[in-house]
Tab-separated table of C-alpha atoms in Angstrom:
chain	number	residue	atom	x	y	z
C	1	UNK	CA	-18.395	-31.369	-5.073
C	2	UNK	CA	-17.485	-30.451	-1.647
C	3	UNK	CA	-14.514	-31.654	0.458
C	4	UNK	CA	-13.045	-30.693	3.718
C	5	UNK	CA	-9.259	-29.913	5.167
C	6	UNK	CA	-7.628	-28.460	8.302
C	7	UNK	CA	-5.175	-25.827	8.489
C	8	UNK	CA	-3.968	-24.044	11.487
C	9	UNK	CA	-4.152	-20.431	9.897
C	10	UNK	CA	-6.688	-19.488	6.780
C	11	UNK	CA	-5.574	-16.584	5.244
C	12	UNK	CA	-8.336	-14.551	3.236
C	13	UNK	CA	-6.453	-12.127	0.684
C	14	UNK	CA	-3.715	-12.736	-1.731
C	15	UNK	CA	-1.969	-9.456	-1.758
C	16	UNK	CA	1.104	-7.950	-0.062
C	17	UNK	CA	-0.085	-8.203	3.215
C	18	UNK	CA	-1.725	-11.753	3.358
C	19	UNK	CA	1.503	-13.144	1.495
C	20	UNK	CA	3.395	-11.303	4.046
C	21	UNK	CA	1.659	-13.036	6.836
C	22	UNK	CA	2.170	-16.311	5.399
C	23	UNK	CA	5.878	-15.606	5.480
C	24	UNK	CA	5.871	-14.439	8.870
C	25	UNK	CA	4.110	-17.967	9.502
C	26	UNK	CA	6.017	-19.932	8.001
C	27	UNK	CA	9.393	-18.748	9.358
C	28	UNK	CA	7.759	-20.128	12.677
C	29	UNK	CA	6.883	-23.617	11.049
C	30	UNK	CA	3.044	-22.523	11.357
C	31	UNK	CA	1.325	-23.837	7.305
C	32	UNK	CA	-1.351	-21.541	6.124
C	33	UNK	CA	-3.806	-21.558	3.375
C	34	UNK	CA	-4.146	-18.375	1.375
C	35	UNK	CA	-6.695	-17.740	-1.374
C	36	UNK	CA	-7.354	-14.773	-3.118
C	37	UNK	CA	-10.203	-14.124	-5.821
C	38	UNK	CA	-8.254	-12.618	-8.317
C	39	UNK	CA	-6.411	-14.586	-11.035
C	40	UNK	CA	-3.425	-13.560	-10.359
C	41	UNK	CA	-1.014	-11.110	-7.982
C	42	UNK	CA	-2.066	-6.984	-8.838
C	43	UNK	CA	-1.245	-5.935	-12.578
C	44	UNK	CA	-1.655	-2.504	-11.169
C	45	UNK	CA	1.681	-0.431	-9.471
C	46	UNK	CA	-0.553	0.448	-6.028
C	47	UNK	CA	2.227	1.139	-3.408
C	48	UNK	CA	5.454	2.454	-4.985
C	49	UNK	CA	7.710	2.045	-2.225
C	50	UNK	CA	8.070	0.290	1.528
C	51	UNK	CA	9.572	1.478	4.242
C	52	UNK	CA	12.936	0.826	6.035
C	53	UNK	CA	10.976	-1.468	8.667
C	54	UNK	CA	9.108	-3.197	6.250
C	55	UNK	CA	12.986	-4.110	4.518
C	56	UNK	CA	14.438	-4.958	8.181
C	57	UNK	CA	11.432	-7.590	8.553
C	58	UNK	CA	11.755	-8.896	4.618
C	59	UNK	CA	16.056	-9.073	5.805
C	60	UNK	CA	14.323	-11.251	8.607
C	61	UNK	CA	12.050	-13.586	6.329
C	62	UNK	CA	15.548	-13.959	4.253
C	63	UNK	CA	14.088	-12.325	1.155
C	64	UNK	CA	15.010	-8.329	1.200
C	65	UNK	CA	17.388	-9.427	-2.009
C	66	UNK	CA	15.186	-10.790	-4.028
C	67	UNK	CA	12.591	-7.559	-3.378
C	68	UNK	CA	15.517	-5.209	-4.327
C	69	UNK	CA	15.949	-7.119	-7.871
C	70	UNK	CA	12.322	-7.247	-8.403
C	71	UNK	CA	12.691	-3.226	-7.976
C	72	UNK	CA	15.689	-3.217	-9.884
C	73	UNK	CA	13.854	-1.270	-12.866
C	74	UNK	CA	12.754	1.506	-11.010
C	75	UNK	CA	14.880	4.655	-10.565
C	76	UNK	CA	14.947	6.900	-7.488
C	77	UNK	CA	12.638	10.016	-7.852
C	78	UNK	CA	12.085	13.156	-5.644
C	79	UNK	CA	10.002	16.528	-6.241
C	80	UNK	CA	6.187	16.857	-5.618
C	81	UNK	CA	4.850	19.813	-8.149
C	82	UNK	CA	2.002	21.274	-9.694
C	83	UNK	CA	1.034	23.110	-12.404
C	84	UNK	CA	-0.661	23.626	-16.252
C	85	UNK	CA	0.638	20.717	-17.514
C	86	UNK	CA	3.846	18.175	-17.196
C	87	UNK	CA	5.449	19.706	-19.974
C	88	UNK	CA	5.208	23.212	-18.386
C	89	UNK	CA	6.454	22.180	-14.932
C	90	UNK	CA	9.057	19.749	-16.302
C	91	UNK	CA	10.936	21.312	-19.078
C	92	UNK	CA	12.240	24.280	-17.463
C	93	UNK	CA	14.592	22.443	-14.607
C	94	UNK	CA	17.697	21.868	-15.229
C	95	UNK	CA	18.832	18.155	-15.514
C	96	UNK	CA	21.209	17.010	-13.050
C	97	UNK	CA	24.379	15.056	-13.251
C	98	UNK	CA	24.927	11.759	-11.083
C	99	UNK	CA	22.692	9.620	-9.589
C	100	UNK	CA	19.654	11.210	-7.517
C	101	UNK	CA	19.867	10.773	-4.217
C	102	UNK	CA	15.952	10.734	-1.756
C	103	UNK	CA	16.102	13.205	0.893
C	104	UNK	CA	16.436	11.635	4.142
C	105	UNK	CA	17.440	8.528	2.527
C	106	UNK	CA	20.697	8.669	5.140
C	107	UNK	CA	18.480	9.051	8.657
C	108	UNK	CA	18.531	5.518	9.978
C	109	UNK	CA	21.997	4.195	8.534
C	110	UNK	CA	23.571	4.342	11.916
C	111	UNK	CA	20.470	2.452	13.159
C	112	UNK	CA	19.390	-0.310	10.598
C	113	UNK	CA	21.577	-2.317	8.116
C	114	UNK	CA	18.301	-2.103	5.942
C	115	UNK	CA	16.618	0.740	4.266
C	116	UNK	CA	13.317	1.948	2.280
C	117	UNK	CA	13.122	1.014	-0.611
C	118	UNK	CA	11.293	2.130	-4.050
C	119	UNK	CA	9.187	-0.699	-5.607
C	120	UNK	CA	5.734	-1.332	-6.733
C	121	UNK	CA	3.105	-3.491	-5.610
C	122	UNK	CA	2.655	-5.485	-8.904
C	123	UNK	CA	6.628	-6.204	-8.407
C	124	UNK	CA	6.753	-7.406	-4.899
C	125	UNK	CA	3.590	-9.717	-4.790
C	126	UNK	CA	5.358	-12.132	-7.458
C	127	UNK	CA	8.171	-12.023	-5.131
C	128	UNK	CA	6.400	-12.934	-2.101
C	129	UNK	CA	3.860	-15.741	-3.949
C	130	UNK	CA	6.985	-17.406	-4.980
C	131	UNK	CA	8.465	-17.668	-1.663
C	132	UNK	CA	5.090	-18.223	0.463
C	133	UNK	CA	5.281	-21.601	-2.476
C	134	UNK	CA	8.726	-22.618	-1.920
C	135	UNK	CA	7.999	-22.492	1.869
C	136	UNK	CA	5.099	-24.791	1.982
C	137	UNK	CA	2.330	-22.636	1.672
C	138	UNK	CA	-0.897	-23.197	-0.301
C	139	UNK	CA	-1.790	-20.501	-2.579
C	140	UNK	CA	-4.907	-20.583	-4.048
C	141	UNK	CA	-5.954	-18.023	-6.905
C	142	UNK	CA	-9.303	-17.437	-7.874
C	143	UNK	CA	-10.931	-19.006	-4.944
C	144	UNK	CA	-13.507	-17.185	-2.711
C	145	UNK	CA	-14.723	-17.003	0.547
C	146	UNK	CA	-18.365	-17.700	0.255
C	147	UNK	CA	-19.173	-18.523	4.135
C	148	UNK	CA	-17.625	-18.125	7.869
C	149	UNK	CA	-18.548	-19.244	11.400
C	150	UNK	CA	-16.901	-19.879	13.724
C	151	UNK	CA	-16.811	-21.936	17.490
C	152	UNK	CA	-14.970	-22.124	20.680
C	153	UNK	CA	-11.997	-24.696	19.177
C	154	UNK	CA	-11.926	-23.213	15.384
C	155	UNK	CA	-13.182	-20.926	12.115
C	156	UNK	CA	-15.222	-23.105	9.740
C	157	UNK	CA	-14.908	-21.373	6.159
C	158	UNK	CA	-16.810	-22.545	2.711
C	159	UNK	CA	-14.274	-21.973	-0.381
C	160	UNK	CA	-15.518	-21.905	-3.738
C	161	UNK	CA	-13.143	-22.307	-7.004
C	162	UNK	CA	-14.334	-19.421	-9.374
C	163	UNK	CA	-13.448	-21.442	-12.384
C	164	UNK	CA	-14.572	-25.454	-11.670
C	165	UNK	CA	-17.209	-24.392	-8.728
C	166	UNK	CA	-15.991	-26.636	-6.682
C	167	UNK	CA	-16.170	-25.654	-2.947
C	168	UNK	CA	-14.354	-27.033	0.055
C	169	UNK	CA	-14.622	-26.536	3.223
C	170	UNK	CA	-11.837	-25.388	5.609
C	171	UNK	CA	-11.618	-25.589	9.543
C	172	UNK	CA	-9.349	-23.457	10.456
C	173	UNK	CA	-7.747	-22.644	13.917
C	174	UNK	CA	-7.204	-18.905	13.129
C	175	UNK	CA	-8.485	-16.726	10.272
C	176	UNK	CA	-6.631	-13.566	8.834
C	177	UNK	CA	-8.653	-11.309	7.126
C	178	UNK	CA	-6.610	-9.552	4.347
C	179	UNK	CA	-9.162	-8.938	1.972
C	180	UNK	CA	-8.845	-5.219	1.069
C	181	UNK	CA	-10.435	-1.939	1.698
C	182	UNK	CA	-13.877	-3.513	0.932
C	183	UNK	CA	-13.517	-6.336	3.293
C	184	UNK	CA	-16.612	-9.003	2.424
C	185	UNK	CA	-15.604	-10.412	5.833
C	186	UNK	CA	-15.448	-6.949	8.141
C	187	UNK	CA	-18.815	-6.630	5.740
C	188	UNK	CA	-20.531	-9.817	7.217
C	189	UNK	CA	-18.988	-9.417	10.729
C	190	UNK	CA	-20.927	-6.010	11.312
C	191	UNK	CA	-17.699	-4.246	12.253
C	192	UNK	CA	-18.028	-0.394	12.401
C	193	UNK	CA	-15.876	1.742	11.277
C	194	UNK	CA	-14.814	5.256	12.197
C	195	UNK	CA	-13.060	7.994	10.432
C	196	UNK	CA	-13.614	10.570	7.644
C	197	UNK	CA	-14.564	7.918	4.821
C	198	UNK	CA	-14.663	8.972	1.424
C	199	UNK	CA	-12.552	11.977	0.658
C	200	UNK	CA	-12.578	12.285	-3.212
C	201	UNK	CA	-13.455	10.181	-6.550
C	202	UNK	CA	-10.501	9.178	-8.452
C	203	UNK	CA	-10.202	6.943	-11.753
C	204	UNK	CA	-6.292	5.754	-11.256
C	205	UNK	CA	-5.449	5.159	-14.951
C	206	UNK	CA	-2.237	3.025	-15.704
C	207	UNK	CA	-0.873	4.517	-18.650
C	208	UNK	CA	2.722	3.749	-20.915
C	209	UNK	CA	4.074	6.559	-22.844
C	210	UNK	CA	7.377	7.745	-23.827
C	211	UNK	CA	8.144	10.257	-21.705
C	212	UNK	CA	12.277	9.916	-21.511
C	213	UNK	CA	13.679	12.661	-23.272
C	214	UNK	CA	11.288	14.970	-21.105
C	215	UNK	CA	12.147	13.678	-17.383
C	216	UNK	CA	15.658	12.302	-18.113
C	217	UNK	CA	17.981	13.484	-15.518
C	218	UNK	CA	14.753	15.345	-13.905
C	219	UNK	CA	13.236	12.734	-12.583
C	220	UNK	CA	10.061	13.643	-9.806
C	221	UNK	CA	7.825	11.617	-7.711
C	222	UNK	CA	4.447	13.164	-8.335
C	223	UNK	CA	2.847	16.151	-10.431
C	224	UNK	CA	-0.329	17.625	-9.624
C	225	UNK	CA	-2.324	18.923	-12.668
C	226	UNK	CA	-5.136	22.003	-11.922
C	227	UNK	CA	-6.783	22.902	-14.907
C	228	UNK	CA	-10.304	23.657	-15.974
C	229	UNK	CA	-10.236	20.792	-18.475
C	230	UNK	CA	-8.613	18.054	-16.143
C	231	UNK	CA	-7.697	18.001	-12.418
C	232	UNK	CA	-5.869	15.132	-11.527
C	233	UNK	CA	-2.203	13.900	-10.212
C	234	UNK	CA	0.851	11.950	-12.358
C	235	UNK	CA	2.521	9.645	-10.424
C	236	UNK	CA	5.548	8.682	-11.746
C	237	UNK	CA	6.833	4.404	-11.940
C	238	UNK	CA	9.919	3.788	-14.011
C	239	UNK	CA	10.260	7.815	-14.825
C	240	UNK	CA	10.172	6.381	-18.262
C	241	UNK	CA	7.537	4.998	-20.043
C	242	UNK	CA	5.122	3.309	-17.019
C	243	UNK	CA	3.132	6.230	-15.676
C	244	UNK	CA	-0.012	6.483	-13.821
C	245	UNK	CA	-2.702	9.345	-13.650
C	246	UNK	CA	-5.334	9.832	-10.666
C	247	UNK	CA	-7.691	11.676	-12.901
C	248	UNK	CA	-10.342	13.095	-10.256
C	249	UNK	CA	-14.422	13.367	-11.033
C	250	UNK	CA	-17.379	15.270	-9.321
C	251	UNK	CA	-20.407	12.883	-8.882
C	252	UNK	CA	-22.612	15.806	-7.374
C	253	UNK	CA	-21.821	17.059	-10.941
C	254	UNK	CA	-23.287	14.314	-12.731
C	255	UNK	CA	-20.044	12.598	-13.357
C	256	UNK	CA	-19.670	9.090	-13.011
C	257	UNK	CA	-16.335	6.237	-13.768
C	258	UNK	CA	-18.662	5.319	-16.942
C	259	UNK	CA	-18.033	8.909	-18.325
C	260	UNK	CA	-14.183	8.101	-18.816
C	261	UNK	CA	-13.439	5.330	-21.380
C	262	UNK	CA	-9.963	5.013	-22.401
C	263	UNK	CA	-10.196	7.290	-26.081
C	264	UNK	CA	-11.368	10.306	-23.271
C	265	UNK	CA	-8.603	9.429	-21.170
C	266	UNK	CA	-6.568	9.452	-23.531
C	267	UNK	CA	-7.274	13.048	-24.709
C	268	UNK	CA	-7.238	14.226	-21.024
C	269	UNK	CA	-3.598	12.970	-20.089
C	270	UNK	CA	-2.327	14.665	-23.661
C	271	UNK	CA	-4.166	18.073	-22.080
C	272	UNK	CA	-2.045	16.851	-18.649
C	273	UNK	CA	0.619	15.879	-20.004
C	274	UNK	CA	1.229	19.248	-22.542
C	275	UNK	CA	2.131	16.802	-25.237
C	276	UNK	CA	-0.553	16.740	-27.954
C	277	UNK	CA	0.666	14.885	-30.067
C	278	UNK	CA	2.241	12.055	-27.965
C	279	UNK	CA	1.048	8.013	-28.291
C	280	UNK	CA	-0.368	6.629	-25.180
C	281	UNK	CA	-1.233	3.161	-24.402
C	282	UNK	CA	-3.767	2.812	-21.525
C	283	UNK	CA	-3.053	-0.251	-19.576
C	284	UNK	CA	-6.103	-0.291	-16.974
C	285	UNK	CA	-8.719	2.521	-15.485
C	286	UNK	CA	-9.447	1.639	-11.817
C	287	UNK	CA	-11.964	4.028	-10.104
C	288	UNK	CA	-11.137	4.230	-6.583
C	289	UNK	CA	-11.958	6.066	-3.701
C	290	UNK	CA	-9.108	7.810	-1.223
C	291	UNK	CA	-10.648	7.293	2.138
C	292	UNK	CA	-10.619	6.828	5.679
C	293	UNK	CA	-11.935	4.235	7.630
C	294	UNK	CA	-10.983	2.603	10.534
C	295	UNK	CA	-12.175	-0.962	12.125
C	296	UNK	CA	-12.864	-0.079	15.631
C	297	UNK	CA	-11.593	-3.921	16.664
C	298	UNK	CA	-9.829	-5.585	14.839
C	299	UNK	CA	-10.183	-9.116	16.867
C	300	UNK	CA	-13.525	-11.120	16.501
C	301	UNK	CA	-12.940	-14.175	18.317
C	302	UNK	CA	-10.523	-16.413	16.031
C	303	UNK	CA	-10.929	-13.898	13.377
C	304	UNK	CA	-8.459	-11.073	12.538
C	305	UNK	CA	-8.581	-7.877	10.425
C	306	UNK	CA	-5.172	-6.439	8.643
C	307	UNK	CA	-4.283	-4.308	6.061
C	308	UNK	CA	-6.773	-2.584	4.330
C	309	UNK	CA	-9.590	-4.641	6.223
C	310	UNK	CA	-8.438	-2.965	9.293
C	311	UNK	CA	-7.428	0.506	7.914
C	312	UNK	CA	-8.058	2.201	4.923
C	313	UNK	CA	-6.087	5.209	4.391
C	314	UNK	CA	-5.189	7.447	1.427
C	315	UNK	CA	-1.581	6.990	-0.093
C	316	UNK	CA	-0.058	9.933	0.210
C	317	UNK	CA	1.965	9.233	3.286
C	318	UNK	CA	3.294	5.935	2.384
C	319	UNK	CA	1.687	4.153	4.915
C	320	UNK	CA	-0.768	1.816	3.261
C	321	UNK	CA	1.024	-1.652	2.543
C	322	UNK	CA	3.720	-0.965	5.439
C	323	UNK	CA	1.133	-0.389	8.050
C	324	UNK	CA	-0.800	-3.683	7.044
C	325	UNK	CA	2.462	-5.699	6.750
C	326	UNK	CA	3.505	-4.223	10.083
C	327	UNK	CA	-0.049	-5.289	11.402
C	328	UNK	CA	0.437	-9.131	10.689
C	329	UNK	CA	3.616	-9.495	12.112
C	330	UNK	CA	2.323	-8.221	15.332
C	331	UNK	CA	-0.185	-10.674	14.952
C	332	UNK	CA	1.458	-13.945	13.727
C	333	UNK	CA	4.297	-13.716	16.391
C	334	UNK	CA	1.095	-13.815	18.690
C	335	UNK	CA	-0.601	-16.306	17.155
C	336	UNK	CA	2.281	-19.216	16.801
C	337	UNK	CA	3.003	-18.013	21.036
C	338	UNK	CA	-0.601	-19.282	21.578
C	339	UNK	CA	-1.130	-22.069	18.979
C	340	UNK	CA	2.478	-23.162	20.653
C	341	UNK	CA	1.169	-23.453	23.954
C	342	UNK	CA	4.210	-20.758	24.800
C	343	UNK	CA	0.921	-17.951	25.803
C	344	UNK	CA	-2.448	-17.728	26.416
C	345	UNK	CA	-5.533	-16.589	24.096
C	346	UNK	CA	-4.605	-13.410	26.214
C	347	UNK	CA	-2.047	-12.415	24.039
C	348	UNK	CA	-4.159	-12.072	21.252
C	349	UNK	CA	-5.829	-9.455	22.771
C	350	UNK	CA	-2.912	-7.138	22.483
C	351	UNK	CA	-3.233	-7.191	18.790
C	352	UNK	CA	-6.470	-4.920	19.152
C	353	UNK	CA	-4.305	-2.590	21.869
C	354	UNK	CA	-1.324	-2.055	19.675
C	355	UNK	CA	-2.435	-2.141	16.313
C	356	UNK	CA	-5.688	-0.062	16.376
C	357	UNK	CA	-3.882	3.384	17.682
C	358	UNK	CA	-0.994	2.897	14.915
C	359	UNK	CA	-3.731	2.266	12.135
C	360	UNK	CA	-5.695	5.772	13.368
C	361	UNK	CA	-2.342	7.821	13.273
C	362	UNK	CA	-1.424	7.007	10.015
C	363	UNK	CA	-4.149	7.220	8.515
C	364	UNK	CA	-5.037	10.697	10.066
C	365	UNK	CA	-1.222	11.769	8.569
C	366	UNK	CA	-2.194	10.069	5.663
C	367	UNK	CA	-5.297	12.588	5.423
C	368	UNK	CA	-4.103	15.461	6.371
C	369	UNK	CA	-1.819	15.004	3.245
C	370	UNK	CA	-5.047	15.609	1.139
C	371	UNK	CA	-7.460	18.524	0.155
C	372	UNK	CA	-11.006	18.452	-0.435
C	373	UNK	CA	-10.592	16.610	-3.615
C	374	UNK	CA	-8.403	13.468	-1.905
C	375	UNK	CA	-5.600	14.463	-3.961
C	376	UNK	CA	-1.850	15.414	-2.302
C	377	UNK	CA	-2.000	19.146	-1.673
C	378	UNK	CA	0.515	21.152	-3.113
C	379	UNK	CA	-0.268	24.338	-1.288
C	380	UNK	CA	-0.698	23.109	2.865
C	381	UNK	CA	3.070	23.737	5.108
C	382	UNK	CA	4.441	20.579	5.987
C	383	UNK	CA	6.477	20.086	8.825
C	384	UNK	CA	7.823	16.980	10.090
C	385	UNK	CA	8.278	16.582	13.878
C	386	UNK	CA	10.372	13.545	14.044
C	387	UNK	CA	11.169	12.132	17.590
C	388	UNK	CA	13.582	9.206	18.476
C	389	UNK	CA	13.314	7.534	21.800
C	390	UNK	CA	15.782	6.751	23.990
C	391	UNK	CA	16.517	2.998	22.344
C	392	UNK	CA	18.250	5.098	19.591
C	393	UNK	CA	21.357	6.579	21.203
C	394	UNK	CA	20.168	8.526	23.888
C	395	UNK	CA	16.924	10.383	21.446
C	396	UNK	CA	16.651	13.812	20.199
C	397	UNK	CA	13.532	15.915	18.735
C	398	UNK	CA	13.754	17.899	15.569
C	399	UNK	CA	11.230	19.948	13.461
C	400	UNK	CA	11.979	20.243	9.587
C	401	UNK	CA	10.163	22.357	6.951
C	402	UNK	CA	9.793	20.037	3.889
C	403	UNK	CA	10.680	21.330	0.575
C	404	UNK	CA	7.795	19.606	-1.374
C	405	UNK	CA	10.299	19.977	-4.822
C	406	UNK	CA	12.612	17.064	-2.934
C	407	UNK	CA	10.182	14.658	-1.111
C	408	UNK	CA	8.361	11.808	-2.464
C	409	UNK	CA	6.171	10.190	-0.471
C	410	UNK	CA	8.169	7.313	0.259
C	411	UNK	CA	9.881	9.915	2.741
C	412	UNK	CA	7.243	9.388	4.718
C	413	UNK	CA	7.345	5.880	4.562
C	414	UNK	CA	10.981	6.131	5.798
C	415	UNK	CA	10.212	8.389	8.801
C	416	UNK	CA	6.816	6.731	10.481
C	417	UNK	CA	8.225	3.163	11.398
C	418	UNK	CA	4.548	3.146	13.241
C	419	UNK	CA	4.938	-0.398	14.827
C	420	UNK	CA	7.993	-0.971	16.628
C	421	UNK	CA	7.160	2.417	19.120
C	422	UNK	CA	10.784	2.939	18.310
C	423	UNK	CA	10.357	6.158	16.360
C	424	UNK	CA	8.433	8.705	16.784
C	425	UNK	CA	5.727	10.071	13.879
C	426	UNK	CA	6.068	12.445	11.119
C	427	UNK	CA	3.302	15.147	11.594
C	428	UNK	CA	2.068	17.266	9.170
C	429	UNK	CA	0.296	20.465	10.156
């Protein structure tokens, strides 16, 4: 059965930054359609943290409250290490009194009444599906996009419901294509991409274990693990009992994702981990690839790449879901101008000028972040070169070594507010 609508923007992706889109819509009065393939929002952490312009725009949509109690479980964590094992790098710090406190965290107080923030992906898309609902939107899980064209006046796309089959047919005056790293629609619009592509092979494996009485009061961000049995990197989510492991894997050594099922895992992250004896309970083992590629347009008539689609980057700087919500509000702004009769399709055109340079930068810092295996190095010098302009009180340019032991990086996140060209970047050499 096959039926037919109208919407003025089609949004292809259900994840933070097509639900952030809708917002961004919405506050303008503009109704979208979003549909996503999945279920559901993301069961799995992803990002752990967004950036002080990504809060300023939520404190704009009216929501940065309800995306502070949705991260109300997590605790603040600082300290990027390596070593033998958790245990080993871990148990030897002292534990400090009072609460921690991120490096940097102060830097734009004078300048924003919002800051960064630490919260997960899987806790912020609830958030924003619930709101994108209660503001008119129409969310539709496990639908996908099975067809696109598109004309002079509109974007005709063929929608199929994963469970019933049923398909419908959208015409659409816009499309916003959100759909992740592997975009099926950069895929059937022949887009190239540039950059360094795949950097590593990584299984990230979403793990719970009791780890309290080792990291109380000791809290970190990130562990690296070199040994010759497992090589790999702990990233830490409540510093508690949610934990997740980027266990890395050497194809040109005959090693494959198929190699790793959970009981193998499970003996690996007690080798990591320096706890042999310790119960684990695997949650989810998602192969992935930390990569580089970026979209060399990102505007294909009425059809728009963001997020992921537009620039895949590794996660080490922080910059993944804050560069791809940053990219649709450039865009929506632009797009209710136009559909408003306020601009001309000229506008539009800026998206590709503005958004394209930002999504190379960050993912080149986001890069240079990682060694040959695409995991956070430990062992390169980071400096940050941080650079006001003159919109924030008259400027200033500073260079600071980074003590890896007390960034995260969500500090990272904090210092490269990429889109607003008020900041400068955070360089890493």
């Amino acid at each position: 059965m096959t039926s037919e609508t109208h919407v003025p923007v089609l949004i292809v992706g259900g994840g933070i930054v097509g639900f952030s889109a809708s917002l961004f819509l919405s506050h303008h009065n503009i109704h979208s359609i979003v549909i996503e393939r999945r279920a559901g929002s993301s069961i799995h952490p992803r990002a752990r943290s967004v950036n002080a312009r990504t809060m300023e725009l939520f404190r704009h949509l009216g929501i940065e409250d309800r995306v502070h109690e949705a991260a109300a479980s997590m605790s603040a964590s600082a300290g990027i290490y390596s070593g033998q094992s958790l245990r080993e790098v871990i148990e030897p710090k002292p534990r400090s009194e009072g609460p921690r406190k991120v490096p940097l965290a102060d830097l734009f107080k004078q300048v924003s009444p919002s800051s960064g923030t630490f919260v997960t992906q899987d806790m912020i898309e609830p958030v924003l599906v619930d709101v994108a609902r209660e503001r008119g939107a129409d969310v539709r899980f496990n639908t996908e996009c099975m067809h696109i064209e598109q004309d002079s006046q509109a974007v005709t796309a063929t929608l199929k419901d994963r469970q019933s089959g049923a398909t419908l047919t959208v015409r659409a005056d816009y499309l916003i294509a959100a759909d992740g790293a592997g975009s099926p629609i950069r895929t059937r619009l022949n887009v190239p991409t540039t950059g360094r592509g795949s950097m590593g092979h990584l299984l990230n494996i979403l793990f719970h274990a009791d780890l309290k009485s080792l990291v109380d009061k000791r809290e970190f961000s990130l562990c690296r693990i070199d040994r010759p049995e497992v090589t790999g990197l702990f990233t830490s989510i409540n510093n508690s009992d949610r934990w997740v492991f980027h266990l890395s894997f050497d194809p040109s050594k005959g090693e494959k994702a198929s190699d790793f099922p959970p009981e193998r895992c499970k003996e690996l992250l007690r080798i990591a981990l320096g706890l042999p004896d310790i119960e684990i309970n695997i949650k989810s083992i998602l192969p992935w690839e930390p990569s580089v590629r970026i979209a060399e347009r990102l505007q294909h008539g009425r059809i728009f790449l963001a997020g992921d689609a537009a620039h895949q980057m590794p996660p080490w700087a922080g910059q993944g879901a804050t560069s791809g919500i940053a990219d649709v509000h450039n865009l929506t702004w632009k797009l209710v101008a136009v559909m408003n009769g306020q601009a001309s399709g000229a506008l539009l055109e800026t998206y590709d000028m503005e958004r394209v340079p930002v999504g190379r930068a960050a993912a080149e810092v986001s890069a240079n972040a990682a060694d040959e295996k695409g995991i956070i190095s430990t062992k390169k010098n980071f400096t940050v070169a941080l650079s006001l302009s003159d919109d924030f009180r008259g400027g200033y340019f500073s260079t600071r070594r980074i003590d890896l032991e007390a960034m995260d990086s969500a500090e990272f996140a904090l210092l490269n507010r990429w889109e607003t060209g008020k900041t400068g970047t955070a360089r890493m050499g």
